[in-house]
Tab-separated table of C-alpha atoms in Angstrom:
chain	number	residue	atom	x	y	z
Z	1	UNK	CA	-6.660	-23.142	21.011
Z	2	UNK	CA	-8.864	-21.645	18.289
Z	3	UNK	CA	-9.120	-17.886	17.935
Z	4	UNK	CA	-12.127	-16.201	16.481
Z	5	UNK	CA	-11.643	-13.590	13.794
Z	6	UNK	CA	-14.159	-10.749	13.724
Z	7	UNK	CA	-14.734	-8.930	10.426
Z	8	UNK	CA	-16.897	-5.789	10.347
Z	9	UNK	CA	-17.986	-6.627	13.927
Z	10	UNK	CA	-19.242	-10.095	12.912
Z	11	UNK	CA	-17.744	-13.380	14.070
Z	12	UNK	CA	-16.227	-15.531	11.335
Z	13	UNK	CA	-16.738	-18.733	13.372
Z	14	UNK	CA	-20.457	-17.959	13.582
Z	15	UNK	CA	-20.421	-17.928	9.790
Z	16	UNK	CA	-18.664	-21.290	9.674
Z	17	UNK	CA	-15.076	-20.117	9.033
Z	18	UNK	CA	-12.602	-21.175	11.719
Z	19	UNK	CA	-9.135	-19.642	12.034
Z	20	UNK	CA	-6.544	-22.439	11.934
Z	21	UNK	CA	-4.332	-20.561	14.399
Z	22	UNK	CA	-3.687	-17.106	15.795
Z	23	UNK	CA	-1.668	-15.348	13.069
Z	24	UNK	CA	1.695	-13.799	13.873
Z	25	UNK	CA	1.640	-10.106	14.780
Z	26	UNK	CA	4.027	-8.203	12.469
Z	27	UNK	CA	6.113	-5.388	13.937
Z	28	UNK	CA	5.352	-1.928	12.521
Z	29	UNK	CA	7.960	-0.570	10.125
Z	30	UNK	CA	8.774	3.120	10.097
Z	31	UNK	CA	9.072	5.116	6.897
Z	32	UNK	CA	12.741	6.066	6.837
Z	33	UNK	CA	14.302	8.328	4.204
Z	34	UNK	CA	17.959	7.659	3.403
Z	35	UNK	CA	20.393	9.985	1.690
Z	36	UNK	CA	23.778	8.970	0.283
Z	37	UNK	CA	26.532	11.601	0.415
Z	38	UNK	CA	29.534	10.880	-1.809
Z	39	UNK	CA	31.978	12.687	0.480
Z	40	UNK	CA	30.991	10.704	3.605
Z	41	UNK	CA	30.941	7.082	4.689
Z	42	UNK	CA	27.578	5.362	4.878
Z	43	UNK	CA	24.306	7.258	4.588
Z	44	UNK	CA	22.103	9.632	6.523
Z	45	UNK	CA	18.703	8.448	7.728
Z	46	UNK	CA	15.670	10.537	8.610
Z	47	UNK	CA	12.656	9.280	10.527
Z	48	UNK	CA	9.534	10.715	8.841
Z	49	UNK	CA	7.342	9.956	11.860
Z	50	UNK	CA	5.073	7.765	9.741
Z	51	UNK	CA	4.663	3.993	9.394
Z	52	UNK	CA	4.136	1.645	6.464
Z	53	UNK	CA	1.054	-0.516	6.004
Z	54	UNK	CA	1.643	-4.153	6.870
Z	55	UNK	CA	0.330	-7.506	5.686
Z	56	UNK	CA	-1.202	-10.279	7.747
Z	57	UNK	CA	-2.324	-13.686	6.531
Z	58	UNK	CA	-5.144	-15.665	8.128
Z	59	UNK	CA	-5.882	-19.281	7.263
Z	60	UNK	CA	-9.450	-20.535	7.619
Z	61	UNK	CA	-10.994	-23.993	7.619
Z	62	UNK	CA	-14.648	-24.548	6.795
Z	63	UNK	CA	-17.104	-27.396	6.403
Z	64	UNK	CA	-20.372	-27.751	4.500
Z	65	UNK	CA	-23.225	-30.204	5.118
Z	66	UNK	CA	-23.383	-31.324	1.501
Z	67	UNK	CA	-20.777	-31.617	-1.240
Z	68	UNK	CA	-22.860	-29.451	-3.573
Z	69	UNK	CA	-22.568	-26.496	-1.149
Z	70	UNK	CA	-18.774	-26.304	-1.125
Z	71	UNK	CA	-18.410	-23.779	-3.960
Z	72	UNK	CA	-21.175	-21.619	-2.497
Z	73	UNK	CA	-19.256	-21.435	0.778
Z	74	UNK	CA	-16.174	-20.254	-1.097
Z	75	UNK	CA	-18.228	-17.503	-2.746
Z	76	UNK	CA	-19.560	-16.497	0.662
Z	77	UNK	CA	-15.998	-16.075	1.944
Z	78	UNK	CA	-15.104	-13.894	-1.027
Z	79	UNK	CA	-18.188	-11.705	-0.485
Z	80	UNK	CA	-17.285	-11.196	3.178
Z	81	UNK	CA	-13.829	-9.883	2.324
Z	82	UNK	CA	-14.979	-7.778	-0.610
Z	83	UNK	CA	-16.598	-5.456	1.935
Z	84	UNK	CA	-14.193	-6.057	4.852
Z	85	UNK	CA	-13.207	-2.805	6.569
Z	86	UNK	CA	-12.303	-3.777	10.136
Z	87	UNK	CA	-10.505	-6.730	11.731
Z	88	UNK	CA	-10.588	-7.807	15.364
Z	89	UNK	CA	-9.266	-10.871	17.180
Z	90	UNK	CA	-11.259	-12.521	19.957
Z	91	UNK	CA	-8.308	-12.221	22.368
Z	92	UNK	CA	-7.885	-8.476	21.717
Z	93	UNK	CA	-11.366	-6.988	21.483
Z	94	UNK	CA	-10.348	-3.566	22.798
Z	95	UNK	CA	-8.719	-2.758	19.450
Z	96	UNK	CA	-9.667	-2.946	15.792
Z	97	UNK	CA	-7.398	-3.020	12.760
Z	98	UNK	CA	-8.418	-1.145	9.626
Z	99	UNK	CA	-8.371	-3.217	6.447
Z	100	UNK	CA	-7.137	-1.426	3.330
Z	101	UNK	CA	-7.057	-4.430	1.000
Z	102	UNK	CA	-8.186	-8.044	1.276
Z	103	UNK	CA	-7.219	-10.845	-1.134
Z	104	UNK	CA	-8.706	-14.323	-0.839
Z	105	UNK	CA	-6.200	-16.854	-2.157
Z	106	UNK	CA	-6.829	-20.258	-3.670
Z	107	UNK	CA	-9.339	-22.355	-1.763
Z	108	UNK	CA	-8.235	-25.953	-1.287
Z	109	UNK	CA	-10.649	-28.848	-1.043
Z	110	UNK	CA	-9.410	-31.154	1.724
Z	111	UNK	CA	-12.325	-33.516	1.308
Z	112	UNK	CA	-15.807	-33.557	-0.156
Z	113	UNK	CA	-17.100	-31.391	2.690
Z	114	UNK	CA	-14.007	-29.592	4.026
Z	115	UNK	CA	-12.131	-26.610	2.660
Z	116	UNK	CA	-9.220	-24.358	3.492
Z	117	UNK	CA	-8.494	-20.801	2.362
Z	118	UNK	CA	-5.845	-18.184	3.107
Z	119	UNK	CA	-6.762	-14.504	3.176
Z	120	UNK	CA	-4.045	-11.864	2.862
Z	121	UNK	CA	-4.907	-8.518	4.467
Z	122	UNK	CA	-3.164	-5.192	3.993
Z	123	UNK	CA	-3.680	-3.236	7.217
Z	124	UNK	CA	-3.293	0.280	8.539
Z	125	UNK	CA	-0.199	0.237	10.801
Z	126	UNK	CA	-2.149	1.422	13.858
Z	127	UNK	CA	-4.508	-0.481	16.138
Z	128	UNK	CA	-7.552	1.635	16.997
Z	129	UNK	CA	-8.943	1.694	20.539
Z	130	UNK	CA	-12.629	0.701	20.319
Z	131	UNK	CA	-13.913	3.289	22.886
Z	132	UNK	CA	-12.473	6.019	20.622
Z	133	UNK	CA	-14.506	4.884	17.605
Z	134	UNK	CA	-17.554	6.998	18.497
Z	135	UNK	CA	-18.725	10.582	18.772
Z	136	UNK	CA	-18.199	12.172	22.205
Z	137	UNK	CA	-19.561	15.532	23.352
Z	138	UNK	CA	-18.315	15.704	26.957
Z	139	UNK	CA	-14.731	17.138	27.029
Z	140	UNK	CA	-13.812	15.165	30.134
Z	141	UNK	CA	-14.334	11.963	28.135
Z	142	UNK	CA	-12.140	12.797	25.147
Z	143	UNK	CA	-9.501	15.260	26.292
Z	144	UNK	CA	-7.145	12.708	27.895
Z	145	UNK	CA	-5.389	10.474	25.375
Z	146	UNK	CA	-3.542	7.554	26.956
Z	147	UNK	CA	-2.416	6.245	23.560
Z	148	UNK	CA	-0.267	7.531	20.682
Z	149	UNK	CA	-0.943	10.859	18.981
Z	150	UNK	CA	-4.326	10.498	17.270
Z	151	UNK	CA	-6.064	12.052	14.278
Z	152	UNK	CA	-9.598	12.952	15.397
Z	153	UNK	CA	-12.612	14.235	13.525
Z	154	UNK	CA	-14.248	17.402	14.854
Z	155	UNK	CA	-17.936	18.095	14.287
Z	156	UNK	CA	-19.118	21.663	14.904
Z	157	UNK	CA	-22.829	22.484	14.975
Z	158	UNK	CA	-24.222	26.025	14.654
Z	159	UNK	CA	-24.277	28.915	12.210
Z	160	UNK	CA	-21.641	31.546	11.588
Z	161	UNK	CA	-17.954	31.966	12.341
Z	162	UNK	CA	-16.512	29.727	15.039
Z	163	UNK	CA	-13.046	29.457	16.528
Z	164	UNK	CA	-11.773	25.951	17.240
Z	165	UNK	CA	-8.865	25.802	19.695
Z	166	UNK	CA	-6.746	22.694	20.332
Z	167	UNK	CA	-3.799	22.854	22.733
Z	168	UNK	CA	-3.294	26.580	22.196
Z	169	UNK	CA	-3.681	26.543	18.392
Z	170	UNK	CA	-6.788	28.309	17.022
Z	171	UNK	CA	-8.378	28.189	13.579
Z	172	UNK	CA	-11.437	29.843	12.059
Z	173	UNK	CA	-14.356	27.752	10.832
Z	174	UNK	CA	-17.398	29.040	8.943
Z	175	UNK	CA	-20.212	26.724	10.044
Z	176	UNK	CA	-23.245	26.344	7.730
Z	177	UNK	CA	-25.351	24.367	10.205
Z	178	UNK	CA	-22.681	21.740	10.763
Z	179	UNK	CA	-19.218	20.953	9.515
Z	180	UNK	CA	-16.711	18.121	9.953
Z	181	UNK	CA	-12.938	18.660	10.178
Z	182	UNK	CA	-11.218	15.354	9.428
Z	183	UNK	CA	-7.586	15.529	10.523
Z	184	UNK	CA	-6.724	12.135	9.017
Z	185	UNK	CA	-7.728	13.167	5.504
Z	186	UNK	CA	-7.050	16.908	6.017
Z	187	UNK	CA	-10.460	17.863	4.668
Z	188	UNK	CA	-13.541	19.775	5.804
Z	189	UNK	CA	-16.939	18.541	4.688
Z	190	UNK	CA	-20.651	18.748	5.391
Z	191	UNK	CA	-23.096	16.049	6.518
Z	192	UNK	CA	-23.579	14.876	2.913
Z	193	UNK	CA	-19.798	14.788	2.329
Z	194	UNK	CA	-19.918	18.055	0.404
Z	195	UNK	CA	-16.539	19.779	0.194
Z	196	UNK	CA	-16.206	22.676	2.666
Z	197	UNK	CA	-12.436	23.170	2.574
Z	198	UNK	CA	-12.934	26.867	1.789
Z	199	UNK	CA	-14.768	27.296	5.112
Z	200	UNK	CA	-11.662	26.962	7.299
Z	201	UNK	CA	-8.030	27.976	7.538
Z	202	UNK	CA	-7.219	24.965	9.742
Z	203	UNK	CA	-3.736	23.464	9.882
Z	204	UNK	CA	-4.848	19.877	10.477
Z	205	UNK	CA	-1.484	18.748	11.826
Z	206	UNK	CA	-1.984	21.151	14.726
Z	207	UNK	CA	-5.424	19.725	15.550
Z	208	UNK	CA	-4.156	16.285	16.543
Z	209	UNK	CA	-4.733	14.889	20.027
Z	210	UNK	CA	-1.359	14.443	21.706
Z	211	UNK	CA	-0.555	11.765	24.264
Z	212	UNK	CA	-1.739	12.952	27.657
Z	213	UNK	CA	-4.043	15.852	28.485
Z	214	UNK	CA	-5.536	17.954	25.676
Z	215	UNK	CA	-7.328	21.296	25.834
Z	216	UNK	CA	-10.086	21.478	23.196
Z	217	UNK	CA	-12.788	24.137	22.882
Z	218	UNK	CA	-15.039	25.972	20.448
Z	219	UNK	CA	-16.157	29.578	20.734
Z	220	UNK	CA	-19.585	31.040	21.356
Z	221	UNK	CA	-22.778	29.007	21.252
Z	222	UNK	CA	-21.427	26.366	18.902
Z	223	UNK	CA	-21.618	22.681	19.875
Z	224	UNK	CA	-18.520	20.506	19.478
Z	225	UNK	CA	-18.416	16.724	19.101
Z	226	UNK	CA	-15.149	14.790	18.829
Z	227	UNK	CA	-14.477	11.389	17.246
Z	228	UNK	CA	-11.120	10.717	18.968
Z	229	UNK	CA	-9.717	7.867	16.844
Z	230	UNK	CA	-7.387	6.898	19.696
Z	231	UNK	CA	-4.743	4.534	18.359
Z	232	UNK	CA	-1.647	2.565	19.274
Z	233	UNK	CA	1.273	1.179	17.271
């Protein structure tokens, strides 16, 4: 059975690159800190709560109508992965993987018209739930998180001093029209990516969406949008 690989929301098979087989799914590896104590046997281990990136290899076959087009097809493959940001498999289209690095290996010529190439991807350890990859205004649609703890982006629209409250924790935000609080990068910025870190005293670790029900609100007449970034290991 052939599986389609979807890069940046575009089918690779539609572009003429067919996955040889469904690649193995690596298990996530936790970041563990170890500490050796000379006066004790063994070592102590501490779970940091974070995970390492992981690598996944995908092998593609392709065919060209004329021998003279083979090298051009190889260049096309390289261009695709130069700008690759998201990965999806056709049998798991509810989740995307985030690509951090893509390396196209040597491309083998199996015949005058047929080629094979292996692409090695370095991926974010989480799988991201597709319905959470959008802006949501209605609290009833974003407050319940059925997945792992997520790192959302908050967008506040208005002017003046606002109070953002998430699960009992409140922070102050000075809103100059609109502001984004990105809990994944721990930064505040404007619509043109201008730095607005000085506009808030937010502790971003306390703005995460926990598993289960979340209480999220903003004060006054301000409008709040949430990009949930729901995710699963």
